[in-house]
JSON list of C-alpha atoms and ligand atoms in Angstrom, two decimals:
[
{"chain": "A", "resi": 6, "resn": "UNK", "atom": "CA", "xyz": [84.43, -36.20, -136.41]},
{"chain": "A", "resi": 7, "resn": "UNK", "atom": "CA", "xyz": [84.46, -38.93, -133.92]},
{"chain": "A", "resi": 8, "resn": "UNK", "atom": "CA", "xyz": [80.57, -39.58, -131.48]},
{"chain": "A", "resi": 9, "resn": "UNK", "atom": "CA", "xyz": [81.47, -42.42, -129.22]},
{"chain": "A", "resi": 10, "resn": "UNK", "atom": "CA", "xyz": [79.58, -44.53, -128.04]},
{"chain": "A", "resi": 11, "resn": "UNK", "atom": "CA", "xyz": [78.21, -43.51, -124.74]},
{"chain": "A", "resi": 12, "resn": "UNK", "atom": "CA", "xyz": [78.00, -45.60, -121.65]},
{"chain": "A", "resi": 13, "resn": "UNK", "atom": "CA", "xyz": [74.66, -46.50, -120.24]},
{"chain": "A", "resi": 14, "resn": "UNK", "atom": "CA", "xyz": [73.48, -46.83, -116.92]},
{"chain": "A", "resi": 15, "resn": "UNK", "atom": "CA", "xyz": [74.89, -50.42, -115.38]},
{"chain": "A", "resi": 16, "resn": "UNK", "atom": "CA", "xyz": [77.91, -50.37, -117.20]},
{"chain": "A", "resi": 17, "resn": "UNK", "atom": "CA", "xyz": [80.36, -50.40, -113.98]},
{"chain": "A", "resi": 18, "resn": "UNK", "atom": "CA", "xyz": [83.18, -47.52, -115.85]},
{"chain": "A", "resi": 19, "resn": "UNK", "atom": "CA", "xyz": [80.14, -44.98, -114.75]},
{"chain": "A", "resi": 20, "resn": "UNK", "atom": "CA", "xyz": [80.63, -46.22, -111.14]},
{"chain": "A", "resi": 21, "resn": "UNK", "atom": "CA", "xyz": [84.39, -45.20, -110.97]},
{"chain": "A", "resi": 22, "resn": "UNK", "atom": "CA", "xyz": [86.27, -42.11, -109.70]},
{"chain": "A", "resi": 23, "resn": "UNK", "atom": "CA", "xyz": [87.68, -40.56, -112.64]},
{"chain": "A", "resi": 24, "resn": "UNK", "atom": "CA", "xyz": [91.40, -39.40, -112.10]},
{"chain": "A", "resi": 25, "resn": "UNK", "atom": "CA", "xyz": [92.82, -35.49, -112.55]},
{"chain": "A", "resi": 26, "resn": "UNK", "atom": "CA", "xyz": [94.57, -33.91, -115.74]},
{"chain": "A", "resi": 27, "resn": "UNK", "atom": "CA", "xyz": [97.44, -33.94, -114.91]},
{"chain": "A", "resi": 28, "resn": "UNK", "atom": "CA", "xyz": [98.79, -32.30, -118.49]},
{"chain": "A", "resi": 29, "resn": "UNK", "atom": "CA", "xyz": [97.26, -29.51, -120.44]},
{"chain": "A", "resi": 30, "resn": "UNK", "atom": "CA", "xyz": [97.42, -28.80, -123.85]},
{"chain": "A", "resi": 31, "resn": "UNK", "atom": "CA", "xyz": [98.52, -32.09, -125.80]},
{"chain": "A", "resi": 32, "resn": "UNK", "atom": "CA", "xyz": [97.35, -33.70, -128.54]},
{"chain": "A", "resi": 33, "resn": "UNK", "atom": "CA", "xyz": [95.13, -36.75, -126.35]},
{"chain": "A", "resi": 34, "resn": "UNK", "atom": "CA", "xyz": [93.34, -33.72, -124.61]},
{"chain": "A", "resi": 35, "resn": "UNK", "atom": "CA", "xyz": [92.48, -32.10, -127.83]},
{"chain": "A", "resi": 36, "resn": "UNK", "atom": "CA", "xyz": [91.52, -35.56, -129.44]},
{"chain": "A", "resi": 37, "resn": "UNK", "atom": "CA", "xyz": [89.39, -36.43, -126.26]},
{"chain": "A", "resi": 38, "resn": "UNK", "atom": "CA", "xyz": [87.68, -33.20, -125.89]},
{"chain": "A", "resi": 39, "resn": "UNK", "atom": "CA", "xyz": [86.85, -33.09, -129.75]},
{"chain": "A", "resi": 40, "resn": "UNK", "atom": "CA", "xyz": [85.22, -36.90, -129.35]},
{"chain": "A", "resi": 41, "resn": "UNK", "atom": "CA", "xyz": [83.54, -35.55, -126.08]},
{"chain": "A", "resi": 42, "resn": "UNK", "atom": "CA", "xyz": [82.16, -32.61, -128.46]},
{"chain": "A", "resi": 43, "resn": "UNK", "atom": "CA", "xyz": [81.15, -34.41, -131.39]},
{"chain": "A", "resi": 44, "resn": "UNK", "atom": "CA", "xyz": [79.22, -36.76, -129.26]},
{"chain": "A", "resi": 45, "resn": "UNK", "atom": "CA", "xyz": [76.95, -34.13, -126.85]},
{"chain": "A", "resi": 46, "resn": "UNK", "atom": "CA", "xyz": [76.48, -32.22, -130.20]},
{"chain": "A", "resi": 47, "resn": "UNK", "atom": "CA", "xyz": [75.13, -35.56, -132.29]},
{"chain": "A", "resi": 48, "resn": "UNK", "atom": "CA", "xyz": [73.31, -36.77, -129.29]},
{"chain": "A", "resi": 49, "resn": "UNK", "atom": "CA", "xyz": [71.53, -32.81, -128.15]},
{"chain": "A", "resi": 50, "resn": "UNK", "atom": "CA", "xyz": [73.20, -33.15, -125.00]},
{"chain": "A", "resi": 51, "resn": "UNK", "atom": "CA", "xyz": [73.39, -30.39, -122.90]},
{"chain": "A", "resi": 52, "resn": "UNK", "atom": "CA", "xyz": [76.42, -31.64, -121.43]},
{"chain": "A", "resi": 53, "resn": "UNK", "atom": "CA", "xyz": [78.87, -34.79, -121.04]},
{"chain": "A", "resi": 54, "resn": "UNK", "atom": "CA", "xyz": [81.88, -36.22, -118.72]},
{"chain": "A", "resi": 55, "resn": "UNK", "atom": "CA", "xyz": [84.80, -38.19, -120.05]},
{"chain": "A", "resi": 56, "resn": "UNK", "atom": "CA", "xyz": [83.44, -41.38, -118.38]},
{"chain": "A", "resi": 57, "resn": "UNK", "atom": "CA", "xyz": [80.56, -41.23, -120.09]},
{"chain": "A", "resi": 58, "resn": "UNK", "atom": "CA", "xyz": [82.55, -42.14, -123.10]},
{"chain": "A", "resi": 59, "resn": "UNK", "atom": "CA", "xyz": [84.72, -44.75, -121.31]},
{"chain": "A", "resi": 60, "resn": "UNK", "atom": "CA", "xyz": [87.89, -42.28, -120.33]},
{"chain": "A", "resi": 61, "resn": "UNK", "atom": "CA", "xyz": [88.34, -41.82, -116.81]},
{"chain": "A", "resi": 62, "resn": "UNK", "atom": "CA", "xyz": [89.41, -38.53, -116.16]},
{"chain": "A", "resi": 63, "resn": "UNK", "atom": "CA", "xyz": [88.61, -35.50, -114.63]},
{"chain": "A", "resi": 64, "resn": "UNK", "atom": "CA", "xyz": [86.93, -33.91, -117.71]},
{"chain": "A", "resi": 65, "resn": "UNK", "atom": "CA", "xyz": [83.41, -32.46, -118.17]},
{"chain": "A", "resi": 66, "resn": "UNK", "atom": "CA", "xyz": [82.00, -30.08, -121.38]},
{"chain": "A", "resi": 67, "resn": "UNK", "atom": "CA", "xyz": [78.42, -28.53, -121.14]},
{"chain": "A", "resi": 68, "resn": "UNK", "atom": "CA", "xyz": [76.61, -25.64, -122.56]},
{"chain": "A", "resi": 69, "resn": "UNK", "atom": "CA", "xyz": [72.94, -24.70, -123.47]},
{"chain": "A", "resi": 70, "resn": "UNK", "atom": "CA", "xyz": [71.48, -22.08, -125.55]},
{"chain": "A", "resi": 71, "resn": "UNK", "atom": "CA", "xyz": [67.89, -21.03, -124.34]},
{"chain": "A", "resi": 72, "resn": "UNK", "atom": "CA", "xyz": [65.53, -22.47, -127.01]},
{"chain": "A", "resi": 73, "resn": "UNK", "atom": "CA", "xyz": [61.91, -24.34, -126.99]},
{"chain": "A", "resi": 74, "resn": "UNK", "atom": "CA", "xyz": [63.99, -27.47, -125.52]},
{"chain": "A", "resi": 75, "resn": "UNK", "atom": "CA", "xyz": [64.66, -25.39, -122.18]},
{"chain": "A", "resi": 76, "resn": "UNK", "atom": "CA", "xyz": [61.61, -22.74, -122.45]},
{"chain": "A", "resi": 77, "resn": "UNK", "atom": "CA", "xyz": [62.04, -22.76, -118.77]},
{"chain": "A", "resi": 78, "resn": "UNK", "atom": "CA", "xyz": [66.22, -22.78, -119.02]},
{"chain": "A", "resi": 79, "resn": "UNK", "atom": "CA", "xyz": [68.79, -19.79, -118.92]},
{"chain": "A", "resi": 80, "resn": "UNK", "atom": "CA", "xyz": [71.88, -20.44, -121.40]},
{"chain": "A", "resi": 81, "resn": "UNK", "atom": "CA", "xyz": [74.68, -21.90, -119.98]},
{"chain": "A", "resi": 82, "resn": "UNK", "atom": "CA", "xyz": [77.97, -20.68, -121.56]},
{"chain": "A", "resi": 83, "resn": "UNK", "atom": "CA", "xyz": [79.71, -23.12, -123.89]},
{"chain": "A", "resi": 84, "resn": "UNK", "atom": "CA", "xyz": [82.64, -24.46, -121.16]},
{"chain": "A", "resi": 85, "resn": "UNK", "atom": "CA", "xyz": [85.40, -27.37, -121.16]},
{"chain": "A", "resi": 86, "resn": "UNK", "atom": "CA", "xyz": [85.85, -28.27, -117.45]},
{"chain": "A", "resi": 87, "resn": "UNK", "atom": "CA", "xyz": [88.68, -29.98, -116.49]},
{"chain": "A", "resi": 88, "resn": "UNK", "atom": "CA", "xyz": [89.47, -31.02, -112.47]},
{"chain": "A", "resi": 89, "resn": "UNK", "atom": "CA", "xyz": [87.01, -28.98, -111.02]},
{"chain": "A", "resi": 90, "resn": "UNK", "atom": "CA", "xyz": [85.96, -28.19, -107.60]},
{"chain": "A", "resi": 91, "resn": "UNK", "atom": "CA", "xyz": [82.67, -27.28, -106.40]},
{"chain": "A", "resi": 92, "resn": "UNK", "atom": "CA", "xyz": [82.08, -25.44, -103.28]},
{"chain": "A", "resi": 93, "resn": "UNK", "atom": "CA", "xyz": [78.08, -24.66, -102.50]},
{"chain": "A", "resi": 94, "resn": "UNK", "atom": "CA", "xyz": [78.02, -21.14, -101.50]},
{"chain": "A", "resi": 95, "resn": "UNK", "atom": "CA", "xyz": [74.67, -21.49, -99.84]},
{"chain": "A", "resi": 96, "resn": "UNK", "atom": "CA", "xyz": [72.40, -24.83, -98.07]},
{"chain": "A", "resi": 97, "resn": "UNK", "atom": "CA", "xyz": [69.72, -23.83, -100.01]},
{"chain": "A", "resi": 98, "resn": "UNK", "atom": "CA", "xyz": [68.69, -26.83, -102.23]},
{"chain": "A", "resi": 99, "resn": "UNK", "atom": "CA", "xyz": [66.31, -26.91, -105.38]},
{"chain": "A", "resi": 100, "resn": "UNK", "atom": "CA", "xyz": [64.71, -29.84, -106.90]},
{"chain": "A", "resi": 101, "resn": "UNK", "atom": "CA", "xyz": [64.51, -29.92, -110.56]},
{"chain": "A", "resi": 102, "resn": "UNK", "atom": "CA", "xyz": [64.11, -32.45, -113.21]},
{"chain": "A", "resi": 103, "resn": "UNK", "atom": "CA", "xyz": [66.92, -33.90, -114.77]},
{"chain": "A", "resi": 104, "resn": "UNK", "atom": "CA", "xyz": [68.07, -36.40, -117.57]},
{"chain": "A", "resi": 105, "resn": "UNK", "atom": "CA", "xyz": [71.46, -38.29, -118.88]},
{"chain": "A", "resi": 106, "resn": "UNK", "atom": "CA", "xyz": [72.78, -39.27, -122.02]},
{"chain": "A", "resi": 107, "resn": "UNK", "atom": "CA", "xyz": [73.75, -42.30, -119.78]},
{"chain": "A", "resi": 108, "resn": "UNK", "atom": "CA", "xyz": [69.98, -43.20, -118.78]},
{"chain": "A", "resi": 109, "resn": "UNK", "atom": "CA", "xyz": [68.40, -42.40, -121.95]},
{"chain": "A", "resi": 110, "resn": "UNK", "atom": "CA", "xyz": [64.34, -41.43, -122.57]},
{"chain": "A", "resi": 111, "resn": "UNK", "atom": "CA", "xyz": [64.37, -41.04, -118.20]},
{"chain": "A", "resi": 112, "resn": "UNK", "atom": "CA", "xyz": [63.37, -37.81, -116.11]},
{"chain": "A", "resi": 113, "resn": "UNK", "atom": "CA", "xyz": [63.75, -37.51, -112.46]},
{"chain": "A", "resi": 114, "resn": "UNK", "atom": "CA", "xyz": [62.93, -34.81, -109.60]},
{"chain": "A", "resi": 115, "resn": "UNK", "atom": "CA", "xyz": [66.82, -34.43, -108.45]},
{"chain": "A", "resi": 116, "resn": "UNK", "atom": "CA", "xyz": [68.23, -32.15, -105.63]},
{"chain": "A", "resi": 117, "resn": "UNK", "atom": "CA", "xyz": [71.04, -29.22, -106.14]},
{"chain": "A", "resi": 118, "resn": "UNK", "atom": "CA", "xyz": [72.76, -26.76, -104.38]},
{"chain": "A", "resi": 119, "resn": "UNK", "atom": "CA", "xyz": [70.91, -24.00, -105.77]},
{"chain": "A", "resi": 120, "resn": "UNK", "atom": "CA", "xyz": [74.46, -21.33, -105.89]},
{"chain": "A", "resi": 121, "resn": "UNK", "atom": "CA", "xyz": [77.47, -22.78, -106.01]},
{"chain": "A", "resi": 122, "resn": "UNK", "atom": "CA", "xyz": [80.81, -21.48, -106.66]},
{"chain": "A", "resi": 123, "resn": "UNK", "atom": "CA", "xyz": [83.09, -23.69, -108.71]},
{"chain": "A", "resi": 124, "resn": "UNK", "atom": "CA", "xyz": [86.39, -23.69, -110.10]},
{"chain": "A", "resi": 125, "resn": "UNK", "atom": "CA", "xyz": [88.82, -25.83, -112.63]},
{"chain": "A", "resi": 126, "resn": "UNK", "atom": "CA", "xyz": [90.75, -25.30, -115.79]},
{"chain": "A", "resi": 127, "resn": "UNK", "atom": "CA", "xyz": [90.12, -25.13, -119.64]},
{"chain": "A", "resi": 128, "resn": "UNK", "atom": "CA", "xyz": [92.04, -26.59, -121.64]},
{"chain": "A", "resi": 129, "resn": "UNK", "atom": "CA", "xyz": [95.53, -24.67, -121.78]},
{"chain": "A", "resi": 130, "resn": "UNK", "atom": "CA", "xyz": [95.40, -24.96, -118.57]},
{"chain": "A", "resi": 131, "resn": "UNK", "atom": "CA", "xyz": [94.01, -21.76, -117.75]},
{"chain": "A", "resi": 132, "resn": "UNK", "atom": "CA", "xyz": [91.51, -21.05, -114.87]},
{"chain": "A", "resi": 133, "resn": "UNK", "atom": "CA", "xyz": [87.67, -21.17, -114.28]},
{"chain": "A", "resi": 134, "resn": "UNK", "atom": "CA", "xyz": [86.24, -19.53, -111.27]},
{"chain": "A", "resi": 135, "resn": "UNK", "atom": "CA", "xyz": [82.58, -18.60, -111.74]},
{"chain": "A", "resi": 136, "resn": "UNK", "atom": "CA", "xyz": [80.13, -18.19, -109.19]},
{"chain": "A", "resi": 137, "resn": "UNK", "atom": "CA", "xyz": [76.68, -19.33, -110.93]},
{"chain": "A", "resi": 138, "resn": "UNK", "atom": "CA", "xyz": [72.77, -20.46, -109.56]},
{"chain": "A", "resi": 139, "resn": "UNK", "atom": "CA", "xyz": [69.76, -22.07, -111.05]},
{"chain": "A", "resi": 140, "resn": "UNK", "atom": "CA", "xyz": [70.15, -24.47, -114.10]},
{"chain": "A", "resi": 141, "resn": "UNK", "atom": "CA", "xyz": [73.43, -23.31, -114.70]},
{"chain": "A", "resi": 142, "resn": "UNK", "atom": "CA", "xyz": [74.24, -24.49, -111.30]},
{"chain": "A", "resi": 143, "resn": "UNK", "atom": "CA", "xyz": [72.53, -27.82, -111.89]},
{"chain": "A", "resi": 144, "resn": "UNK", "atom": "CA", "xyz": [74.59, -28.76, -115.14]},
{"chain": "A", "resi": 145, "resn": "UNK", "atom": "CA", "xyz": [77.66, -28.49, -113.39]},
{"chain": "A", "resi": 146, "resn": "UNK", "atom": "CA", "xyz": [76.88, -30.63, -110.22]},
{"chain": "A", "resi": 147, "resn": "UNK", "atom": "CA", "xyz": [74.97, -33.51, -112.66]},
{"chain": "A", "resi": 148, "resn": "UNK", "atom": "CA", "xyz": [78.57, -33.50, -115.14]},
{"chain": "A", "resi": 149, "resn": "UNK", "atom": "CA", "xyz": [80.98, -33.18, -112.25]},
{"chain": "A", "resi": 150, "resn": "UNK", "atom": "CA", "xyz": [78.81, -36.06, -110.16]},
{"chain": "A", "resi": 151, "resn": "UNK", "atom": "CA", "xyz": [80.18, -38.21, -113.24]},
{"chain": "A", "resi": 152, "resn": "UNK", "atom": "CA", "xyz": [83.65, -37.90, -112.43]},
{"chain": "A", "resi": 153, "resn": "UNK", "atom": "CA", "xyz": [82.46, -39.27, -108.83]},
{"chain": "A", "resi": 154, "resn": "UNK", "atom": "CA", "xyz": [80.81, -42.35, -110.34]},
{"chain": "A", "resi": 155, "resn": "UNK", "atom": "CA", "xyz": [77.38, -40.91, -109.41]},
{"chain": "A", "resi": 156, "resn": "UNK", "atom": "CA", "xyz": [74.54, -41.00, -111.81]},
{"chain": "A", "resi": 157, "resn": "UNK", "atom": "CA", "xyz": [71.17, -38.73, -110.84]},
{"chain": "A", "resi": 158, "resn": "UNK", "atom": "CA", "xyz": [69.20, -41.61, -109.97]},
{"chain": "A", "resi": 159, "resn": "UNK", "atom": "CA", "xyz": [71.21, -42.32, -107.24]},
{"chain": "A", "resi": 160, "resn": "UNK", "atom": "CA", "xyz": [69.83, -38.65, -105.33]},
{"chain": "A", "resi": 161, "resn": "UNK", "atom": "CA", "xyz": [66.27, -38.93, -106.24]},
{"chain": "A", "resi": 162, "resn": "UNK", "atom": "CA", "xyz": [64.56, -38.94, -103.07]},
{"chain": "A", "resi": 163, "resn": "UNK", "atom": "CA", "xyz": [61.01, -39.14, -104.57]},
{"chain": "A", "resi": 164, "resn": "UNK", "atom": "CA", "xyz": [60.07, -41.52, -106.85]},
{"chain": "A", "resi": 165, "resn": "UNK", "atom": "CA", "xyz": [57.04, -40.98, -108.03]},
{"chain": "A", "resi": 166, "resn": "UNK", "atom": "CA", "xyz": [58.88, -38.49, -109.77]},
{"chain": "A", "resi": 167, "resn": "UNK", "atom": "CA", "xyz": [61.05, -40.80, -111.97]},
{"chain": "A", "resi": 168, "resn": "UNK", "atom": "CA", "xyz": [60.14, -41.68, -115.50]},
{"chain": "A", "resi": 169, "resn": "UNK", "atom": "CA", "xyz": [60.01, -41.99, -119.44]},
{"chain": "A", "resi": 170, "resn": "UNK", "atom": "CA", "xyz": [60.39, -38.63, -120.68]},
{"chain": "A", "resi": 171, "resn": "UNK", "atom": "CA", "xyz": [57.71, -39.10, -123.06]},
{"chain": "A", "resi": 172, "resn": "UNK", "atom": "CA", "xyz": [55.12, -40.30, -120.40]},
{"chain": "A", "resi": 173, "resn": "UNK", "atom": "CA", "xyz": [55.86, -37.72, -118.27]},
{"chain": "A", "resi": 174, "resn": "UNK", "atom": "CA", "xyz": [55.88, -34.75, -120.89]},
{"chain": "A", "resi": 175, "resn": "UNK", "atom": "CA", "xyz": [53.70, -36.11, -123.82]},
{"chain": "A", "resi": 176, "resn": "UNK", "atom": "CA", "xyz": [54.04, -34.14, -127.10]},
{"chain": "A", "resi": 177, "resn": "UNK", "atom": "CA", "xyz": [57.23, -31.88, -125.59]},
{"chain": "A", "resi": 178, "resn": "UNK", "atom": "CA", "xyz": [59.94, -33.60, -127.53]},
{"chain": "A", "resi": 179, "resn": "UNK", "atom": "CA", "xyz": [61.93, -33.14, -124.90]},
{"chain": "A", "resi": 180, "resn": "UNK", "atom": "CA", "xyz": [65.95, -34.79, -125.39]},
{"chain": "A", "resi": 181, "resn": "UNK", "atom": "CA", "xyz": [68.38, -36.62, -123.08]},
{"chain": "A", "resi": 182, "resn": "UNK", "atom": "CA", "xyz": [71.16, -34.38, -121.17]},
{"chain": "B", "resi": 226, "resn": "NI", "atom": "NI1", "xyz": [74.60, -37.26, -117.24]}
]
């Protein structure tokens, strides 16, 4: 079991374009998506991208179960993500708070496509073409914006709704994504 270190916020690897796969099942995927693993599940994360652990490529995990962390939350299927492609099957945005393992004991107000399509490979190499809406949704665009060097500050248009998780939900014990 290997949690890495994650990156935080002004470290400039979070500000890079992460390059594709370009091979599927070998050894440095398995060992990279293990390390990504062990360090969401140490750190409650609801999700994590390769660069958020200092490897730049096209890699994202994420997965939620409903619980009292995400009263308001559906589950989110367990899912490696690797290269993936999002196409918005609808304008319709949503606001919704978000946070990142990378900008730790923050909340923000963030836009997202509220459907979206997307579509990418596990880690064999096999594909992933769901069609999903809502917080599911969300998760995806906030990990794949990593591989883009984008972090959700950077798309908060309002803020007065940016802050410390603990000032802005007292007694909710609410976690870092
Ligand atoms: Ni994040």
């Amino acid at each position: 079991m290997t949690v890495k270190l994650v990156l935080r916020m002004g470290d400039e690897r979070l500000l890079q374009r992460a390059e594709p796969v370009k091979k599927f099942n070998t050894s440095e995927l398995r060992e990279l998506l293990a390390d990504m693993n062990d360090t969401m599940l140490a750190l409650s994360g609801a999700g994590l991208a390769a660069p958020q652990i200092g490897v730049g490529l096209r890699v994202v995990i994420f997965g939620v179960q409903s619980n009292s962390r995400y009263p308001d939350a559906d589950s989110v299927p367990q899912t490696i993500l690797i290269n993936p492609v999002i196409i918005p099957v609808a304008e319709l945005m949503e606001e919704g708070w978000e946070g990142c393992l990378s900008v730790p004991g923050l909340r923000a107000v963030v836009p997202r496509y509220l459907n979206i399509r997307y579509q990418g490979h596990d880690e064999n190499g096999g594909l992933i073409d769901r069609t999903v809406s809502g917080f599911h949704a969300r998760v995806v665009q906030h990990e794949c914006d990593h591989l883009d060097g984008i972090l959700y500050p950077m798309r908060i248009r309002d803020f007065s709704k940016f802050g410390f998780t603990e000032e802005l939900f007292p007694g909710q014990d609410l976690q870092d994504e």
